[in-house]
């Protein structure tokens, strides 16, 4: 089986001055994931590595650079899913760790649970030897400034941020030489969210889904819309009905807009390794390996 990878760095109106950072960040992530796959490594390792690299990159709303909630704190969501056995690990509203996707992987591997949240998730991370960090290590000036502006807006609704301004959630989908598919998604969530708000990203079938029988998907955009239409599973189910990978991605995003007026984007890989993405926001940041293994990174309008 020829391996394949695609990553995303969010779908929204990406400001011109940050295009180079988005292209660079998704490029580096896709390249690292591809190197694992090209060396015979697993799709799970590839998506975990790609997503953790984007968590470490302050360009994106995940790990370092996460958006601030209504009390100025950072609570992060992430999920990783293995298409072989439909195994998943996810974490919701976790504070003070650098790489939520790595914690999600540990939850998958080392517990018989699928989703841990809040303080329990953080304590589990500590018990596994993950480094706990101060919130200041995750907080960037860009988000402090945004937080101060939002504090002055009296009638701010969370969905306002998504039309046209969603954030830079990150994700990856891959197929490995053994034909196993995997997906991962990680986010700081929506800016100015209420403390305790969990978005679509750690919800199975919403922010990500992976099934060797159909394919793998990772979503970004307005979480409350994505979860209503179970966006990632909607896309992989469409593959199961025989749609092409591009048709399935388009179908899922159109369905979200028609049914609930939601904005966002999705990356999708089928079990043959064909990739596609679709979005209804002004831009989406994506990178992928072409058939020769060259990495292409783009901000699509
Ligand atoms: N989907 C994420 C959330 O609502 C945000 C994003 O994709 O930018 O938490």
mmCIF file of C-alpha atoms and ligand atoms in Angstrom:
data_model
loop_
_atom_site.group_PDB
_atom_site.id
_atom_site.type_symbol
_atom_site.label_atom_id
_atom_site.label_comp_id
_atom_site.label_asym_id
_atom_site.label_seq_id
_atom_site.Cartn_x
_atom_site.Cartn_y
_atom_site.Cartn_z
ATOM 1 C CA UNK A 1 0.000 0.000 0.000
ATOM 2 C CA UNK A 2 1.307 3.450 -0.910
ATOM 3 C CA UNK A 3 1.186 5.695 2.181
ATOM 4 C CA UNK A 4 -0.483 9.063 2.204
ATOM 5 C CA UNK A 5 -0.812 12.088 4.512
ATOM 6 C CA UNK A 6 -2.681 15.398 4.630
ATOM 7 C CA UNK A 7 -2.626 17.972 7.442
ATOM 8 C CA UNK A 8 -4.539 21.183 8.126
ATOM 9 C CA UNK A 9 -3.899 24.330 10.126
ATOM 10 C CA UNK A 10 -7.429 25.685 10.365
ATOM 11 C CA UNK A 11 -10.109 27.149 8.102
ATOM 12 C CA UNK A 12 -11.078 30.802 8.532
ATOM 13 C CA UNK A 13 -10.121 34.205 7.164
ATOM 14 C CA UNK A 14 -6.402 33.713 7.649
ATOM 15 C CA UNK A 15 -4.776 37.176 7.773
ATOM 16 C CA UNK A 16 -2.361 37.862 4.886
ATOM 17 C CA UNK A 17 0.532 38.581 7.227
ATOM 18 C CA UNK A 18 0.301 35.077 8.735
ATOM 19 C CA UNK A 19 0.009 33.126 5.451
ATOM 20 C CA UNK A 20 3.731 32.335 5.361
ATOM 21 C CA UNK A 21 3.633 31.002 8.938
ATOM 22 C CA UNK A 22 0.638 28.802 8.163
ATOM 23 C CA UNK A 23 2.242 27.457 5.015
ATOM 24 C CA UNK A 24 5.549 26.870 6.800
ATOM 25 C CA UNK A 25 3.927 25.247 9.837
ATOM 26 C CA UNK A 26 1.737 22.846 7.909
ATOM 27 C CA UNK A 27 4.638 22.031 5.559
ATOM 28 C CA UNK A 28 6.963 21.026 8.405
ATOM 29 C CA UNK A 29 4.211 18.924 10.013
ATOM 30 C CA UNK A 30 3.313 17.098 6.784
ATOM 31 C CA UNK A 31 6.985 16.471 6.015
ATOM 32 C CA UNK A 32 7.627 14.930 9.438
ATOM 33 C CA UNK A 33 4.516 12.753 9.168
ATOM 34 C CA UNK A 34 5.471 11.708 5.660
ATOM 35 C CA UNK A 35 9.006 10.744 6.767
ATOM 36 C CA UNK A 36 7.476 8.314 9.266
ATOM 37 C CA UNK A 37 5.170 6.783 6.666
ATOM 38 C CA UNK A 38 7.885 6.578 3.994
ATOM 39 C CA UNK A 39 10.083 4.727 6.495
ATOM 40 C CA UNK A 40 7.339 2.127 6.998
ATOM 41 C CA UNK A 41 5.996 3.711 10.210
ATOM 42 C CA UNK A 42 2.381 3.680 11.276
ATOM 43 C CA UNK A 43 -0.384 6.123 10.364
ATOM 44 C CA UNK A 44 -0.934 6.638 14.114
ATOM 45 C CA UNK A 45 2.689 7.733 14.621
ATOM 46 C CA UNK A 46 2.482 9.964 11.548
ATOM 47 C CA UNK A 47 -0.659 11.852 12.606
ATOM 48 C CA UNK A 48 0.492 12.156 16.230
ATOM 49 C CA UNK A 49 3.852 13.569 15.154
ATOM 50 C CA UNK A 50 2.363 15.957 12.593
ATOM 51 C CA UNK A 51 -0.196 17.309 15.058
ATOM 52 C CA UNK A 52 2.277 17.622 17.944
ATOM 53 C CA UNK A 53 4.601 19.672 15.696
ATOM 54 C CA UNK A 54 1.739 22.091 15.011
ATOM 55 C CA UNK A 55 0.895 22.167 18.739
ATOM 56 C CA UNK A 56 4.468 23.347 19.348
ATOM 57 C CA UNK A 57 4.114 26.060 16.683
ATOM 58 C CA UNK A 58 2.557 29.235 18.133
ATOM 59 C CA UNK A 59 0.997 30.081 14.746
ATOM 60 C CA UNK A 60 -1.833 27.682 15.498
ATOM 61 C CA UNK A 61 -4.653 27.493 18.034
ATOM 62 C CA UNK A 62 -3.396 24.275 19.631
ATOM 63 C CA UNK A 63 -0.813 23.709 22.358
ATOM 64 C CA UNK A 64 1.358 26.874 22.395
ATOM 65 C CA UNK A 65 -0.718 29.687 20.889
ATOM 66 C CA UNK A 66 -4.077 28.354 22.059
ATOM 67 C CA UNK A 67 -6.860 30.914 22.357
ATOM 68 C CA UNK A 68 -7.916 32.209 25.778
ATOM 69 C CA UNK A 69 -11.279 31.501 27.320
ATOM 70 C CA UNK A 70 -13.554 34.014 29.024
ATOM 71 C CA UNK A 71 -11.478 34.042 32.201
ATOM 72 C CA UNK A 72 -8.173 34.304 30.329
ATOM 73 C CA UNK A 73 -7.306 30.615 30.773
ATOM 74 C CA UNK A 74 -6.372 27.934 28.243
ATOM 75 C CA UNK A 75 -8.318 24.665 28.003
ATOM 76 C CA UNK A 76 -7.402 22.334 25.183
ATOM 77 C CA UNK A 77 -9.177 19.481 23.364
ATOM 78 C CA UNK A 78 -7.633 16.722 21.229
ATOM 79 C CA UNK A 79 -8.368 13.313 19.769
ATOM 80 C CA UNK A 80 -6.495 10.566 17.957
ATOM 81 C CA UNK A 81 -8.179 7.602 16.303
ATOM 82 C CA UNK A 82 -6.850 4.362 14.876
ATOM 83 C CA UNK A 83 -8.910 3.029 11.964
ATOM 84 C CA UNK A 84 -7.850 -0.580 12.452
ATOM 85 C CA UNK A 85 -9.895 -1.343 15.578
ATOM 86 C CA UNK A 86 -11.766 2.004 15.825
ATOM 87 C CA UNK A 87 -9.669 2.682 18.923
ATOM 88 C CA UNK A 88 -9.649 6.252 20.131
ATOM 89 C CA UNK A 89 -8.163 8.445 22.796
ATOM 90 C CA UNK A 90 -9.365 11.949 23.515
ATOM 91 C CA UNK A 91 -8.916 14.727 26.004
ATOM 92 C CA UNK A 92 -11.248 17.632 26.790
ATOM 93 C CA UNK A 93 -10.640 20.970 28.518
ATOM 94 C CA UNK A 94 -7.193 19.958 29.739
ATOM 95 C CA UNK A 95 -4.925 22.627 31.206
ATOM 96 C CA UNK A 96 -1.195 23.019 31.566
ATOM 97 C CA UNK A 97 0.319 20.436 29.247
ATOM 98 C CA UNK A 98 2.243 21.062 26.038
ATOM 99 C CA UNK A 99 0.910 18.313 23.766
ATOM 100 C CA UNK A 100 -2.727 17.255 24.194
ATOM 101 C CA UNK A 101 -2.501 14.886 21.207
ATOM 102 C CA UNK A 102 0.227 12.886 22.985
ATOM 103 C CA UNK A 103 -1.979 12.672 26.056
ATOM 104 C CA UNK A 104 -4.850 11.463 23.845
ATOM 105 C CA UNK A 105 -2.575 8.716 22.505
ATOM 106 C CA UNK A 106 -1.630 7.654 26.050
ATOM 107 C CA UNK A 107 -5.308 7.501 27.001
ATOM 108 C CA UNK A 108 -5.895 5.226 24.013
ATOM 109 C CA UNK A 109 -2.912 2.995 24.750
ATOM 110 C CA UNK A 110 -2.750 2.842 28.517
ATOM 111 C CA UNK A 111 -6.348 3.016 29.753
ATOM 112 C CA UNK A 112 -9.590 1.286 28.938
ATOM 113 C CA UNK A 113 -11.246 4.694 28.581
ATOM 114 C CA UNK A 114 -11.633 6.872 25.513
ATOM 115 C CA UNK A 115 -12.039 10.424 26.822
ATOM 116 C CA UNK A 116 -10.615 12.131 29.899
ATOM 117 C CA UNK A 117 -11.391 15.741 30.779
ATOM 118 C CA UNK A 118 -10.157 18.571 32.949
ATOM 119 C CA UNK A 119 -8.223 17.916 36.119
ATOM 120 C CA UNK A 120 -8.456 14.143 35.759
ATOM 121 C CA UNK A 121 -6.834 14.338 32.339
ATOM 122 C CA UNK A 122 -4.064 16.541 33.711
ATOM 123 C CA UNK A 123 -3.452 14.172 36.616
ATOM 124 C CA UNK A 124 -3.290 11.234 34.220
ATOM 125 C CA UNK A 125 -0.722 13.150 32.146
ATOM 126 C CA UNK A 126 1.361 13.695 35.263
ATOM 127 C CA UNK A 127 1.126 10.034 36.218
ATOM 128 C CA UNK A 128 2.508 9.158 32.778
ATOM 129 C CA UNK A 129 5.496 11.443 33.257
ATOM 130 C CA UNK A 130 4.301 14.160 30.893
ATOM 131 C CA UNK A 131 5.665 17.548 31.842
ATOM 132 C CA UNK A 132 3.081 19.872 33.349
ATOM 133 C CA UNK A 133 3.592 23.459 32.286
ATOM 134 C CA UNK A 134 2.514 26.892 33.477
ATOM 135 C CA UNK A 135 -0.262 28.492 31.436
ATOM 136 C CA UNK A 136 2.181 31.278 30.594
ATOM 137 C CA UNK A 137 4.218 28.797 28.517
ATOM 138 C CA UNK A 138 1.209 28.250 26.242
ATOM 139 C CA UNK A 139 0.075 31.878 26.101
ATOM 140 C CA UNK A 140 1.179 34.161 23.264
ATOM 141 C CA UNK A 141 0.852 37.985 23.063
ATOM 142 C CA UNK A 142 -1.475 37.719 20.025
ATOM 143 C CA UNK A 143 -4.073 35.917 22.154
ATOM 144 C CA UNK A 144 -3.715 38.249 25.145
ATOM 145 C CA UNK A 145 -4.436 41.141 22.794
ATOM 146 C CA UNK A 146 -7.432 39.361 21.263
ATOM 147 C CA UNK A 147 -8.747 38.524 24.730
ATOM 148 C CA UNK A 148 -8.562 42.190 25.778
ATOM 149 C CA UNK A 149 -10.461 43.269 22.662
ATOM 150 C CA UNK A 150 -13.144 40.640 23.179
ATOM 151 C CA UNK A 151 -13.553 41.668 26.820
ATOM 152 C CA UNK A 152 -14.690 45.055 25.560
ATOM 153 C CA UNK A 153 -17.371 43.571 23.269
ATOM 154 C CA UNK A 154 -20.560 43.384 25.269
ATOM 155 C CA UNK A 155 -22.606 41.170 22.934
ATOM 156 C CA UNK A 156 -20.002 38.672 21.834
ATOM 157 C CA UNK A 157 -21.391 35.314 20.728
ATOM 158 C CA UNK A 158 -19.046 32.392 20.301
ATOM 159 C CA UNK A 159 -20.247 31.735 16.742
ATOM 160 C CA UNK A 160 -19.355 35.356 15.809
ATOM 161 C CA UNK A 161 -15.766 34.196 15.786
ATOM 162 C CA UNK A 162 -16.430 31.757 12.981
ATOM 163 C CA UNK A 163 -18.047 33.974 10.381
ATOM 164 C CA UNK A 164 -15.526 34.780 9.035
ATOM 165 C CA UNK A 165 -13.091 34.172 11.899
ATOM 166 C CA UNK A 166 -12.570 30.605 13.107
ATOM 167 C CA UNK A 167 -9.209 29.786 14.611
ATOM 168 C CA UNK A 168 -6.309 27.602 13.728
ATOM 169 C CA UNK A 169 -7.199 24.168 15.021
ATOM 170 C CA UNK A 170 -4.802 21.582 13.589
ATOM 171 C CA UNK A 171 -5.303 18.062 12.294
ATOM 172 C CA UNK A 172 -3.870 15.234 10.234
ATOM 173 C CA UNK A 173 -5.075 12.144 8.394
ATOM 174 C CA UNK A 174 -2.886 9.351 7.055
ATOM 175 C CA UNK A 175 -2.743 5.875 5.561
ATOM 176 C CA UNK A 176 0.336 3.702 6.147
ATOM 177 C CA UNK A 177 1.987 0.930 4.138
ATOM 178 C CA UNK A 178 -0.065 -1.669 6.004
ATOM 179 C CA UNK A 179 -3.268 0.053 4.859
ATOM 180 C CA UNK A 180 -4.195 1.349 8.318
ATOM 181 C CA UNK A 181 -5.780 4.785 8.474
ATOM 182 C CA UNK A 182 -5.594 7.280 11.366
ATOM 183 C CA UNK A 183 -6.776 10.781 12.202
ATOM 184 C CA UNK A 184 -5.850 13.338 14.864
ATOM 185 C CA UNK A 185 -7.137 16.804 15.764
ATOM 186 C CA UNK A 186 -5.979 19.284 18.427
ATOM 187 C CA UNK A 187 -7.238 22.715 19.458
ATOM 188 C CA UNK A 188 -7.374 25.442 22.057
ATOM 189 C CA UNK A 189 -10.995 25.698 20.970
ATOM 190 C CA UNK A 190 -12.997 28.827 20.365
ATOM 191 C CA UNK A 191 -11.797 32.194 21.601
ATOM 192 C CA UNK A 192 -13.629 33.658 24.571
ATOM 193 C CA UNK A 193 -15.431 30.371 25.238
ATOM 194 C CA UNK A 194 -16.906 29.723 28.661
ATOM 195 C CA UNK A 195 -14.601 27.778 30.974
ATOM 196 C CA UNK A 196 -15.514 24.108 30.637
ATOM 197 C CA UNK A 197 -16.672 24.428 27.025
ATOM 198 C CA UNK A 198 -15.620 21.381 25.033
ATOM 199 C CA UNK A 199 -15.774 21.661 21.254
ATOM 200 C CA UNK A 200 -16.047 19.120 18.476
ATOM 201 C CA UNK A 201 -12.369 18.189 18.343
ATOM 202 C CA UNK A 202 -12.352 15.451 21.041
ATOM 203 C CA UNK A 203 -15.803 14.119 20.130
ATOM 204 C CA UNK A 204 -15.595 10.962 18.090
ATOM 205 C CA UNK A 205 -17.038 11.392 14.616
ATOM 206 C CA UNK A 206 -17.201 15.181 14.980
ATOM 207 C CA UNK A 207 -13.646 16.535 15.106
ATOM 208 C CA UNK A 208 -12.086 13.344 13.722
ATOM 209 C CA UNK A 209 -12.884 9.813 12.645
ATOM 210 C CA UNK A 210 -10.880 6.895 11.242
ATOM 211 C CA UNK A 211 -12.068 3.545 9.933
ATOM 212 C CA UNK A 212 -9.988 1.209 7.775
ATOM 213 C CA UNK A 213 -13.179 0.294 5.894
ATOM 214 C CA UNK A 214 -13.811 3.840 4.667
ATOM 215 C CA UNK A 215 -11.128 6.425 5.474
ATOM 216 C CA UNK A 216 -10.099 9.111 7.944
ATOM 217 C CA UNK A 217 -11.152 12.717 8.472
ATOM 218 C CA UNK A 218 -10.154 15.704 10.629
ATOM 219 C CA UNK A 219 -12.371 18.775 10.934
ATOM 220 C CA UNK A 220 -12.021 22.429 11.887
ATOM 221 C CA UNK A 221 -14.459 25.288 12.240
ATOM 222 C CA UNK A 222 -17.405 26.158 14.440
ATOM 223 C CA UNK A 223 -17.456 23.284 16.922
ATOM 224 C CA UNK A 224 -21.104 23.619 17.889
ATOM 225 C CA UNK A 225 -22.054 23.217 14.202
ATOM 226 C CA UNK A 226 -19.556 20.428 13.516
ATOM 227 C CA UNK A 227 -20.872 18.309 16.396
ATOM 228 C CA UNK A 228 -24.500 18.726 15.292
ATOM 229 C CA UNK A 229 -23.777 17.068 11.948
ATOM 230 C CA UNK A 230 -20.986 14.749 13.208
ATOM 231 C CA UNK A 231 -18.895 16.161 10.404
ATOM 232 C CA UNK A 232 -15.950 13.739 10.250
ATOM 233 C CA UNK A 233 -18.172 10.642 10.327
ATOM 234 C CA UNK A 234 -20.522 12.222 7.804
ATOM 235 C CA UNK A 235 -17.543 12.477 5.436
ATOM 236 C CA UNK A 236 -16.234 8.935 5.998
ATOM 237 C CA UNK A 237 -19.774 7.508 5.730
ATOM 238 C CA UNK A 238 -20.076 9.263 2.368
ATOM 239 C CA UNK A 239 -16.914 7.409 1.281
ATOM 240 C CA UNK A 240 -18.612 4.196 2.386
ATOM 241 C CA UNK A 241 -21.535 5.011 0.081
ATOM 242 C CA UNK A 242 -19.143 5.155 -2.858
ATOM 243 C CA UNK A 243 -18.532 8.884 -3.206
ATOM 244 C CA UNK A 244 -15.049 9.924 -4.304
ATOM 245 C CA UNK A 245 -12.854 11.514 -1.665
ATOM 246 C CA UNK A 246 -13.479 15.020 -3.050
ATOM 247 C CA UNK A 247 -17.215 14.429 -3.390
ATOM 248 C CA UNK A 248 -17.386 13.146 0.191
ATOM 249 C CA UNK A 249 -15.470 16.131 1.617
ATOM 250 C CA UNK A 250 -17.665 18.574 -0.347
ATOM 251 C CA UNK A 251 -20.804 16.738 0.673
ATOM 252 C CA UNK A 252 -19.960 16.900 4.401
ATOM 253 C CA UNK A 253 -19.183 20.630 4.428
ATOM 254 C CA UNK A 254 -22.217 21.491 2.262
ATOM 255 C CA UNK A 255 -24.429 19.393 4.499
ATOM 256 C CA UNK A 256 -23.183 21.271 7.593
ATOM 257 C CA UNK A 257 -23.934 24.604 5.970
ATOM 258 C CA UNK A 258 -27.331 23.622 4.606
ATOM 259 C CA UNK A 259 -28.497 21.906 7.779
ATOM 260 C CA UNK A 260 -27.121 24.186 10.529
ATOM 261 C CA UNK A 261 -25.467 27.140 8.731
ATOM 262 C CA UNK A 262 -22.035 26.062 10.012
ATOM 263 C CA UNK A 263 -18.645 27.236 8.765
ATOM 264 C CA UNK A 264 -15.498 25.138 8.701
ATOM 265 C CA UNK A 265 -13.384 22.714 6.761
ATOM 266 C CA UNK A 266 -12.327 19.085 6.596
ATOM 267 C CA UNK A 267 -9.431 16.973 5.348
ATOM 268 C CA UNK A 268 -10.163 13.445 4.209
ATOM 269 C CA UNK A 269 -8.226 10.387 3.065
ATOM 270 C CA UNK A 270 -9.819 7.231 1.693
ATOM 271 C CA UNK A 271 -8.399 3.749 2.213
ATOM 272 C CA UNK A 272 -6.668 3.921 -1.177
ATOM 273 C CA UNK A 273 -4.703 6.931 0.035
ATOM 274 C CA UNK A 274 -6.526 9.542 -2.075
ATOM 275 C CA UNK A 275 -6.780 12.854 -0.193
ATOM 276 C CA UNK A 276 -9.087 15.856 -0.483
ATOM 277 C CA UNK A 277 -10.190 18.851 1.538
ATOM 278 C CA UNK A 278 -13.239 21.106 1.501
ATOM 279 C CA UNK A 279 -14.167 24.305 3.352
ATOM 280 C CA UNK A 280 -16.707 27.112 3.218
ATOM 281 C CA UNK A 281 -14.576 29.742 4.977
ATOM 282 C CA UNK A 282 -12.449 32.347 3.166
ATOM 283 C CA UNK A 283 -9.270 30.255 3.545
ATOM 284 C CA UNK A 284 -8.004 26.861 4.652
ATOM 285 C CA UNK A 285 -4.373 25.966 5.410
ATOM 286 C CA UNK A 286 -3.426 22.481 4.166
ATOM 287 C CA UNK A 287 -0.329 20.467 3.309
ATOM 288 C CA UNK A 288 0.065 17.003 1.843
ATOM 289 C CA UNK A 289 2.517 14.628 0.196
ATOM 290 C CA UNK A 290 1.994 14.195 -3.555
ATOM 291 C CA UNK A 291 2.450 10.855 -5.349
ATOM 292 C CA UNK A 292 6.243 11.426 -5.555
ATOM 293 C CA UNK A 293 6.501 12.194 -1.844
ATOM 294 C CA UNK A 294 6.989 15.941 -2.413
ATOM 295 C CA UNK A 295 5.308 18.064 0.235
ATOM 296 C CA UNK A 296 2.901 20.732 -0.987
ATOM 297 C CA UNK A 297 1.571 23.377 1.421
ATOM 298 C CA UNK A 298 -1.080 25.920 0.488
ATOM 299 C CA UNK A 299 -3.465 28.491 1.820
ATOM 300 C CA UNK A 300 -6.512 27.897 -0.327
ATOM 301 C CA UNK A 301 -8.963 30.684 -1.071
HETATM 302 N N1 LIG B 1 -13.447 23.330 16.006
HETATM 303 C C1 LIG B 1 -12.755 24.045 17.042
HETATM 304 C C2 LIG B 1 -13.696 24.257 18.187
HETATM 305 O O1 LIG B 1 -14.814 24.666 17.978
HETATM 306 C C3 LIG B 1 -12.194 25.356 16.609
HETATM 307 C C4 LIG B 1 -11.492 25.368 15.272
HETATM 308 O O2 LIG B 1 -11.595 24.456 14.490
HETATM 309 O O3 LIG B 1 -10.787 26.322 14.974
HETATM 310 O O4 LIG B 1 -13.292 24.055 19.294
#
